[in-house]
Amino acid sequence: MAIATNFGFPRIGTQRELKKAVEAYWKQKLSAEELSQTCRELRLRHWKLQQASGIEQIPSNDFSLYDQVLDMTAMLGAVPARYDWSGETVDLDTYFAMARGRAGKKGESDVAAMEMTKWFDTNYHYIVPELTADQKFRLASRKAIDEFTEAKEAGMVTRPVLIGPITYLLLSKCEGDAFDRFRLLERMLPVYEELLQDLAAVGAQWVQIDEPALVLDLDEKTLAAFAPTYQRLKEASPSLSLLVATYFGDLRENLETACQLPVDGLHVDLVHGLGQLEAVLKAFPTTKHLSLGVVDGRNIWKTDLGGALGLIREAEQARGSERLMIGPSCSLLHSPIDLDLEVDLDPEIQTWLAFAKQKLQEISTLTQAINGNEESVRLVLEENLEAIRARKISERVHQPHVKYRLEAITSEMSHRQSPFTERALVQRQAIKLPVLPTTTIGSFPQTKDLRKVRADYKAGRIDEATYDSFIKQQIDDTIRFQEEVGLDVLVHGEAERNDMVEYFGEQLDGFTFTKNGWVQSYGSRCVKPPIIFGDVSRPKAMTVDWINYAQSKTSKPVKGMLTGPVTILQWSFVRNDQPRSVTCRQIALAIRDEVVDLEKAGVQMIQIDEAALREGLPLRRRDWEIYLTWAVDCFRLTASRVKDQTQIHTHMCYSEFNDIIPSISDMDADVISIESSRSKMELLKAFEAFQYPNEIGPGVYDIHSPRIPSEEEMAELLRSACKVLPPERVWVNPDCGLKTRGWPEVKESLKNMIGAAQALRKELTTV
Ligand code: GLN
Ligand code: ZN
């Protein structure tokens, strides 16, 4: 009989109980005991829900107060030295200090948090382990064991989840990379062995070990580390069944290694690695358990159960239904919890969706169907078939006018009239700017008041006229401040925007929004991504009025401010019935119209933010080219309809450009602003080496902290920028938008930034 299983459940709670409890604990409004009570309740609720849904192998230790990788760090006792840890068990405050940093005691400086980075190609962020050459490990947290016992006491034998040793090591930051990280395995494995033995001792039968690294490009050495590692783990706990879980893609050249691991089961992702089933069936021994990830753990669409059954049947035919498991593609951590709570959602669209809770039911239905109970789930299967069919032909989804426009795209549409060198001359004539022109990235501080007014407006508590005049007031103040401080290119400040993607999604056709569709982004932070359900188009101009208003208040140029198509795509739940590139092109056409309207309204500079362009990169190098080609093309399609004298800006808030700089250059933006203050302009070397041809604003003001950078400090950064780039192509700006900062620091910092630009201009003329 096939077994229904799951790989992880969202821990945040339908009412974001975990977020609220953790944040209250941080503010000392909740005791550790109260916090742990909330956590126990959430875990129990989620286990019971899975049980009631028919899931037979339910995960435990998928719960986390902050992050599952940080939990593994605690279990391994790999607490970096700066946290002054006792070396016993990792206590709550040490745990949160690693996640968030610790304020220094009197006279001492603050202790920095550990770094955070994206978990594979999801929008979840994990805490990056920091390991040293002489790193010691010891079992310093019994979380996995305790949570197993907790579930057992509630009558459920769960399958504890651990992050596998190879994935853990690969994701770690190893002190200057100066040593071979795999040398640490020898010291790390005894902790895993002890953990497994302890889990066996309390009654665990299966343990799930996540090795998503198996879907990455791995070198020989890494691949070679798998077999001996798992040999040891297996020998340490012969009575335990080990299930190695891979997800987020296909195994490709790692397939042999994965299939030959000396473990008891393997989980493969058949959603993001759809094509790999046949090869897996060939290579994986029929004596072991094969888990089929057929329900997308990362998206919100109902599974095509008929299609999924087809895949499972293929596996059944090849190896029988003994030792088959049926589950989601990956942990459900990445999907919202419960569709039933979305009472305001359009009823038609609602029938196309499945959140975590509904996905559990899909898994259960599939398992019953395979196990010969097809009759009992016939109705569910029929309903599913109907929903899938209805979505395929729905007029809500398919807009002939959008498809027509898409087909009419020609390659000229992605080219500006003239090459950059010519445009630059025209632009210099049209817009008089000093050398090293100063500007900002778009948003200004979003105060409590501002957020409240926006929320009141959205909830219908204040009328449009009141709202408009409030926003206008904000724009007035922001423009006045920018003039006073002496910025050269102004912005309207984005006071009307809650979020750079949501704001546009709400005004575009083809998007919808949930009330409770929260997904954990990092720690206690959750996001509610828009859902792109249909062909995208723009019913009317979205930003023109506000920019016009701002421009009417000043004689200096005001930049129009838009979010680019790739970023909108990347931060939304995307349709799965057509390639991402097609959806992106539809968004590109919509934003292109907005660009044209802004130009028509007399806006001379338009910034199209592509904050998420880099994070869209596929996990495998071999797939980069295809992605970069369409992503860059979509940007160009958005930006190219304007006259030569209209200056197109783009902004990207990261600093790793080395490997994608040809594509960045290919975007052909007249001006690009990037994050660079934290890396001390280090990244500019990539721009220099590549001879990046257009204008660049390397951020000189780190907006991630309230710290006010001094004039001298920023002047020094500019000096180093001007050494590697021709000064006539350098702009002066912060690293990113200022919306998370407070007004007083922003005022001070920008004053210093302008002082720095003036100082540099002087130096340049005296040379
Ligand atoms: N224009 C946006 C802002 O300033 C850009 C934000 C971003 O890149 N994340 O807020
Ligand atoms: Zn940014």
Short mmCIF file of N, CA, C and O and ligand atoms in Angstrom, two decimals, residues 441 611 651-653 735-737, ligand 2:
data_model
loop_
_atom_site.label_atom_id
_atom_site.label_comp_id
_atom_site.label_asym_id
_atom_site.label_seq_id
_atom_site.Cartn_x
_atom_site.Cartn_y
_atom_site.Cartn_z
N ILE A 441 16.49 56.41 -4.29
CA ILE A 441 16.01 55.22 -5.00
C ILE A 441 14.49 55.22 -5.14
O ILE A 441 13.93 54.43 -5.88
N ALA A 611 14.52 44.73 -8.60
CA ALA A 611 15.17 44.26 -7.37
C ALA A 611 15.36 42.75 -7.37
O ALA A 611 16.27 42.23 -6.73
N HIS A 651 17.03 49.89 -10.88
CA HIS A 651 17.65 49.75 -9.57
C HIS A 651 17.68 48.29 -9.16
O HIS A 651 16.71 47.56 -9.38
N MET A 652 18.78 47.88 -8.58
CA MET A 652 18.89 46.50 -8.09
C MET A 652 19.54 46.54 -6.73
O MET A 652 20.62 47.10 -6.57
N CYS A 653 18.87 45.88 -5.74
CA CYS A 653 19.46 46.01 -4.41
C CYS A 653 20.26 44.79 -4.02
O CYS A 653 19.87 44.05 -3.14
N ASP A 735 21.87 53.08 -1.13
CA ASP A 735 21.84 51.69 -1.60
C ASP A 735 20.47 51.24 -2.08
O ASP A 735 20.34 50.35 -2.91
N CYS A 736 19.42 51.78 -1.45
CA CYS A 736 18.07 51.31 -1.74
C CYS A 736 17.08 52.38 -1.26
O CYS A 736 17.50 53.46 -0.84
N GLY A 737 15.79 52.06 -1.33
CA GLY A 737 14.76 52.99 -0.88
C GLY A 737 14.85 53.25 0.62
O GLY A 737 15.43 52.47 1.36
ZN ZN B 2 16.68 48.24 -3.55
#
